Amino acid sequence: MIIHMYSTEGQEINMKMEKSILPVKQIIPFANVDGKGNRTAIFVQGCNLNCVYCHNPETIKLPCAETNETKYTLEDLINIIKQYSPYIRGITVSGGEATLYSSYITQLFKEVKKLGLTCYIDTNGIFNKEKIQDLIEVTDKFLFDVKGINSLSKVTRKDIEFSFDNLEYLLKLDKVEEVRTVCIKDYIDLKDTVTAISNVIKRNNNVIYKLIRVHYRGLKKEQAINIKDFIPSKKEMIELENLAKSIGVKNVVTIL
Ligand code: SF4
C-alpha cells in the first residue's frame, strides 16, 4: 500500500491511545538544537517511519509491552516543565513522531503557553493536516524534516510518497522555523531534493534550511556499516549548500 503524503496510522494511534497519557522515551531538560534558544525536548515513543539512519531507533516502535517508555499524565508533564521553566524559552516535542499524539500535545501546549513558554513540534512531515488542525493552531513553530522527494521507501522503509502540501501549508501560516534534510547518497536523489525544497522555501527569508551530512556515530554496528558507504563528501555538501543558495534560500546551514 502506498501512503500518500500522510499516514493514517497516526490518527488510528491517536484514537486508540488514551488521550490523557503521553508515552515518552526521554526528556532532555535543556537542549539547544531543537529550535531557538534553550528548550526542554520531549521525545515521544512511536514513529510512522523507519529511517535507515535513525539515531533514535528505540523510539520507532509504537508503545507496546516491549517498549520501555514512561507514560505521563498531563499534570505530571506540566509539573516537570514548570521546574525548568525559569531557564528555558520553550519546549519542543520530538520523537518518534510527535503528531501521532496530537490530541494530548494540543492540551499540553495550551497549558505550557500559560507559563509564557513557546511550543514547537519536530516532525517528519508525514501527517494529515486536516486531522491535526488544533495542534497546528497552538504550535508556535515546526521543525520540518523532509526525507527526500522521491523513492522514499528506500530511506524510510515505508511505502510513502512525499508531496509539499503540508510544508507549503505551514509556510503560509508562518509556522516553520527550520526545514531539514539528512543528506545520504543513493538512498535519495540529493540534488533533486535540495532543488525542490529550495524552490518551496526560498520566499520565506526567516526559514532556516539545514543540510545535515548523515553520520554513523551512535548507530548500531550493522546499521553503521551500511551508512558508511553513503556519506556525502564535504565537497558534495558544499555543492548542495551552494545549490540551495543559488536558488534563493537565504539561510542555509550545513552540518558536516
Ligand atoms: S522519522 Fe525520525 S524518529 Fe522516525 S524513523 Fe525517521 S529518523 Fe527515526
GROMACS .gro file of C-alpha atoms and ligand atoms in nm:
model
  264
    1MET     CA    1   0.000   0.000   0.000
    2ILE     CA    2   0.130   0.345  -0.084
    3ILE     CA    3   0.067   0.605   0.179
    4HIS     CA    4   0.019   0.939   0.007
    5MET     CA    5   0.191   1.216   0.200
    6TYR     CA    6   0.040   1.143   0.536
    7SER     CA    7  -0.001   0.830   0.735
    8THR     CA    8  -0.345   0.744   0.863
    9GLU     CA    9  -0.154   0.536   1.117
   10GLY     CA   10  -0.126   0.850   1.326
   11GLN     CA   11  -0.498   0.903   1.352
   12GLU     CA   12  -0.553   0.543   1.445
   13ILE     CA   13  -0.296   0.557   1.721
   14ASN     CA   14  -0.444   0.875   1.850
   15MET     CA   15  -0.783   0.717   1.872
   16LYS     CA   16  -0.653   0.401   2.033
   17MET     CA   17  -0.427   0.573   2.286
   18GLU     CA   18  -0.566   0.725   2.597
   19LYS     CA   19  -0.567   1.094   2.514
   20SER     CA   20  -0.462   1.181   2.868
   21ILE     CA   21  -0.138   0.982   2.859
   22LEU     CA   22   0.177   1.055   2.658
   23PRO     CA   23   0.435   0.776   2.605
   24VAL     CA   24   0.772   0.946   2.646
   25LYS     CA   25   1.106   0.782   2.578
   26GLN     CA   26   1.320   1.065   2.706
   27ILE     CA   27   1.312   1.421   2.832
   28ILE     CA   28   1.616   1.641   2.782
   29PRO     CA   29   1.574   1.933   3.023
   30PHE     CA   30   1.796   2.174   2.833
   31ALA     CA   31   1.856   2.134   2.460
   32ASN     CA   32   1.983   2.391   2.212
   33VAL     CA   33   1.946   2.205   1.883
   34ASP     CA   34   1.569   2.162   1.893
   35GLY     CA   35   1.465   2.512   1.793
   36LYS     CA   36   1.558   2.861   1.904
   37GLY     CA   37   1.703   2.912   2.249
   38ASN     CA   38   1.727   2.680   2.542
   39ARG     CA   39   1.439   2.434   2.526
   40THR     CA   40   1.313   2.127   2.704
   41ALA     CA   41   1.295   1.849   2.446
   42ILE     CA   42   1.043   1.570   2.489
   43PHE     CA   43   1.089   1.257   2.278
   44VAL     CA   44   0.773   1.054   2.233
   45GLN     CA   45   0.763   0.680   2.173
   46GLY     CA   46   0.638   0.572   1.830
   47CYS     CA   47   0.706   0.675   1.472
   48ASN     CA   48   0.525   0.626   1.142
   49LEU     CA   49   0.859   0.586   0.956
   50ASN     CA   50   1.161   0.361   0.999
   51CYS     CA   51   1.453   0.555   0.854
   52VAL     CA   52   1.777   0.373   0.775
   53TYR     CA   53   1.985   0.635   0.958
   54CYS     CA   54   1.758   0.684   1.260
   55HIS     CA   55   1.958   0.788   1.565
   56ASN     CA   56   1.667   0.727   1.798
   57PRO     CA   57   1.568   0.376   1.681
   58GLU     CA   58   1.441   0.293   2.027
   59THR     CA   59   1.164   0.548   1.974
   60ILE     CA   60   1.032   0.395   1.650
   61LYS     CA   61   0.821   0.110   1.784
   62LEU     CA   62   0.472   0.206   1.885
   63PRO     CA   63   0.411   0.168   2.257
   64CYS     CA   64   0.376  -0.198   2.348
   65ALA     CA   65   0.490  -0.447   2.610
   66GLU     CA   66   0.847  -0.440   2.473
   67THR     CA   67   0.893  -0.065   2.468
   68ASN     CA   68   1.013   0.086   2.785
   69GLU     CA   69   0.874   0.437   2.786
   70THR     CA   70   0.730   0.643   3.069
   71LYS     CA   71   0.364   0.734   3.044
   72TYR     CA   72   0.296   1.085   3.163
   73THR     CA   73  -0.034   1.238   3.256
   74LEU     CA   74  -0.075   1.599   3.153
   75GLU     CA   75  -0.037   1.711   3.513
   76ASP     CA   76   0.287   1.514   3.563
   77LEU     CA   77   0.444   1.657   3.250
   78ILE     CA   78   0.339   2.014   3.328
   79ASN     CA   79   0.494   1.982   3.673
   80ILE     CA   80   0.823   1.870   3.521
   81ILE     CA   81   0.821   2.157   3.271
   82LYS     CA   82   0.744   2.404   3.549
   83GLN     CA   83   1.069   2.306   3.720
   84TYR     CA   84   1.267   2.402   3.411
   85SER     CA   85   1.058   2.699   3.308
   86PRO     CA   86   1.282   2.971   3.461
   87TYR     CA   87   1.570   2.853   3.241
   88ILE     CA   88   1.406   2.779   2.906
   89ARG     CA   89   1.233   2.963   2.622
   90GLY     CA   90   1.001   2.681   2.548
   91ILE     CA   91   0.951   2.315   2.481
   92THR     CA   92   0.991   2.103   2.168
   93VAL     CA   93   0.810   1.775   2.125
   94SER     CA   94   1.009   1.538   1.906
   95GLY     CA   95   1.027   1.164   1.866
   96GLY     CA   96   0.946   0.929   1.720
   97GLU     CA   97   0.677   1.136   1.553
   98ALA     CA   98   0.504   1.391   1.773
   99THR     CA   99   0.200   1.441   1.550
  100LEU     CA  100   0.087   1.086   1.631
  101TYR     CA  101  -0.025   1.226   1.965
  102SER     CA  102  -0.189   1.545   1.850
  103SER     CA  103  -0.478   1.549   2.100
  104TYR     CA  104  -0.258   1.517   2.406
  105ILE     CA  105   0.006   1.760   2.275
  106THR     CA  106  -0.260   2.019   2.190
  107GLN     CA  107  -0.372   2.015   2.553
  108LEU     CA  108  -0.012   2.018   2.672
  109PHE     CA  109   0.076   2.322   2.459
  110LYS     CA  110  -0.228   2.515   2.582
  111GLU     CA  111  -0.110   2.467   2.939
  112VAL     CA  112   0.258   2.535   2.861
  113LYS     CA  113   0.168   2.866   2.696
  114LYS     CA  114   0.015   2.979   3.024
  115LEU     CA  115   0.372   2.958   3.162
  116GLY     CA  116   0.487   3.206   2.898
  117LEU     CA  117   0.679   2.943   2.701
  118THR     CA  118   0.681   2.874   2.327
  119CYS     CA  119   0.579   2.536   2.187
  120TYR     CA  120   0.750   2.363   1.895
  121ILE     CA  121   0.696   2.036   1.710
  122ASP     CA  122   0.973   1.845   1.539
  123THR     CA  123   0.805   1.642   1.262
  124ASN     CA  124   0.891   1.417   0.971
  125GLY     CA  125   0.611   1.592   0.781
  126ILE     CA  126   0.403   1.278   0.729
  127PHE     CA  127   0.072   1.376   0.883
  128ASN     CA  128  -0.283   1.458   0.782
  129LYS     CA  129  -0.309   1.833   0.831
  130GLU     CA  130  -0.689   1.826   0.845
  131LYS     CA  131  -0.673   1.588   1.140
  132ILE     CA  132  -0.428   1.795   1.342
  133GLN     CA  133  -0.573   2.143   1.293
  134ASP     CA  134  -0.598   2.212   1.666
  135LEU     CA  135  -0.235   2.117   1.715
  136ILE     CA  136  -0.121   2.336   1.425
  137GLU     CA  137  -0.312   2.628   1.567
  138VAL     CA  138  -0.150   2.609   1.909
  139THR     CA  139   0.204   2.531   1.783
  140ASP     CA  140   0.439   2.827   1.751
  141LYS     CA  141   0.686   2.670   1.512
  142PHE     CA  142   0.754   2.343   1.334
  143LEU     CA  143   1.094   2.194   1.265
  144PHE     CA  144   1.015   2.010   0.944
  145ASP     CA  145   1.222   1.717   0.824
  146VAL     CA  146   1.193   1.639   0.453
  147LYS     CA  147   1.338   1.294   0.396
  148GLY     CA  148   1.354   1.336   0.020
  149ILE     CA  149   1.113   1.386  -0.265
  150ASN     CA  150   1.115   1.054  -0.444
  151SER     CA  151   1.195   0.686  -0.382
  152LEU     CA  152   1.124   0.744  -0.017
  153SER     CA  153   1.056   0.382   0.058
  154LYS     CA  154   1.429   0.312   0.039
  155VAL     CA  155   1.525   0.564   0.306
  156THR     CA  156   1.214   0.547   0.526
  157ARG     CA  157   1.141   0.176   0.476
  158LYS     CA  158   0.773   0.269   0.440
  159ASP     CA  159   0.571   0.292   0.121
  160ILE     CA  160   0.521   0.665   0.117
  161GLU     CA  161   0.526   0.938  -0.141
  162PHE     CA  162   0.611   1.292  -0.049
  163SER     CA  163   0.427   1.599  -0.162
  164PHE     CA  164   0.485   1.952  -0.044
  165ASP     CA  165   0.127   2.017   0.073
  166ASN     CA  166   0.199   2.012   0.445
  167LEU     CA  167   0.517   2.216   0.419
  168GLU     CA  168   0.357   2.479   0.195
  169TYR     CA  169   0.057   2.498   0.423
  170LEU     CA  170   0.269   2.559   0.734
  171LEU     CA  171   0.492   2.806   0.549
  172LYS     CA  172   0.186   3.012   0.455
  173LEU     CA  173   0.090   3.023   0.822
  174ASP     CA  174   0.445   3.131   0.913
  175LYS     CA  175   0.473   2.826   1.136
  176VAL     CA  176   0.805   2.687   1.010
  177GLU     CA  177   1.135   2.774   1.174
  178GLU     CA  178   1.354   2.516   1.011
  179VAL     CA  179   1.342   2.269   0.723
  180ARG     CA  180   1.591   1.990   0.743
  181THR     CA  181   1.726   1.722   0.512
  182VAL     CA  182   1.959   1.445   0.621
  183CYS     CA  183   2.187   1.400   0.322
  184ILE     CA  184   2.255   1.037   0.237
  185LYS     CA  185   2.378   0.938  -0.107
  186ASP     CA  186   2.193   0.690  -0.327
  187TYR     CA  187   1.904   0.650  -0.084
  188ILE     CA  188   1.763   0.982  -0.201
  189ASP     CA  189   1.837   1.200  -0.500
  190LEU     CA  190   2.015   1.479  -0.319
  191LYS     CA  191   2.022   1.739  -0.597
  192ASP     CA  192   1.656   1.688  -0.686
  193THR     CA  193   1.558   1.704  -0.321
  194VAL     CA  194   1.756   2.017  -0.240
  195THR     CA  195   1.631   2.184  -0.559
  196ALA     CA  196   1.266   2.106  -0.487
  197ILE     CA  197   1.281   2.213  -0.122
  198SER     CA  198   1.474   2.530  -0.203
  199ASN     CA  199   1.212   2.631  -0.459
  200VAL     CA  200   0.941   2.592  -0.196
  201ILE     CA  201   1.113   2.780   0.088
  202LYS     CA  202   1.310   3.049  -0.099
  203ARG     CA  203   1.048   3.321  -0.041
  204ASN     CA  204   1.045   3.263   0.334
  205ASN     CA  205   1.353   3.455   0.438
  206ASN     CA  206   1.335   3.358   0.803
  207VAL     CA  207   1.324   2.986   0.743
  208ILE     CA  208   1.650   2.802   0.801
  209TYR     CA  209   1.733   2.523   0.558
  210LYS     CA  210   1.956   2.279   0.742
  211LEU     CA  211   2.155   2.027   0.540
  212ILE     CA  212   2.286   1.753   0.765
  213ARG     CA  213   2.552   1.516   0.642
  214VAL     CA  214   2.444   1.172   0.759
  215HIS     CA  215   2.673   1.023   1.022
  216TYR     CA  216   2.701   0.683   1.179
  217ARG     CA  217   2.822   0.762   1.529
  218GLY     CA  218   2.576   0.624   1.778
  219LEU     CA  219   2.420   0.381   1.530
  220LYS     CA  220   2.413   0.008   1.586
  221LYS     CA  221   2.714  -0.168   1.431
  222GLU     CA  222   2.524  -0.331   1.140
  223GLN     CA  223   2.339  -0.008   1.065
  224ALA     CA  224   2.661   0.199   1.081
  225ILE     CA  225   2.834  -0.028   0.829
  226ASN     CA  226   2.552   0.025   0.583
  227ILE     CA  227   2.553   0.402   0.624
  228LYS     CA  228   2.930   0.449   0.591
  229ASP     CA  229   2.925   0.396   0.215
  230PHE     CA  230   2.661   0.661   0.156
  231ILE     CA  231   2.804   0.964   0.337
  232PRO     CA  232   2.844   1.262   0.101
  233SER     CA  233   3.190   1.419   0.092
  234LYS     CA  234   3.243   1.769   0.233
  235LYS     CA  235   3.275   1.892  -0.125
  236GLU     CA  236   2.940   1.742  -0.216
  237MET     CA  237   2.779   1.901   0.088
  238ILE     CA  238   2.916   2.243  -0.002
  239GLU     CA  239   2.784   2.195  -0.357
  240LEU     CA  240   2.438   2.124  -0.214
  241GLU     CA  241   2.463   2.433   0.006
  242ASN     CA  242   2.559   2.642  -0.297
  243LEU     CA  243   2.275   2.491  -0.496
  244ALA     CA  244   2.022   2.595  -0.229
  245LYS     CA  245   2.172   2.945  -0.215
  246SER     CA  246   2.174   2.979  -0.594
  247ILE     CA  247   1.800   2.906  -0.599
  248GLY     CA  248   1.744   3.185  -0.350
  249VAL     CA  249   1.742   3.034   0.000
  250LYS     CA  250   1.892   3.300   0.228
  251ASN     CA  251   1.951   3.096   0.537
  252VAL     CA  252   2.132   2.768   0.467
  253VAL     CA  253   2.315   2.586   0.747
  254THR     CA  254   2.532   2.289   0.658
  255ILE     CA  255   2.624   2.042   0.929
  256LEU     CA  256   2.932   1.846   0.820
  257SF4     S1  257   1.124   0.999   1.127
  257SF4    FE1  258   1.287   1.041   1.274
  257SF4     S2  259   1.239   0.916   1.455
  257SF4    FE2  260   1.116   0.839   1.282
  257SF4     S3  261   1.241   0.671   1.199
  257SF4    FE3  262   1.288   0.856   1.083
  257SF4     S4  263   1.468   0.946   1.183
  257SF4    FE4  264   1.376   0.796   1.326
   0.00000   0.00000   0.00000
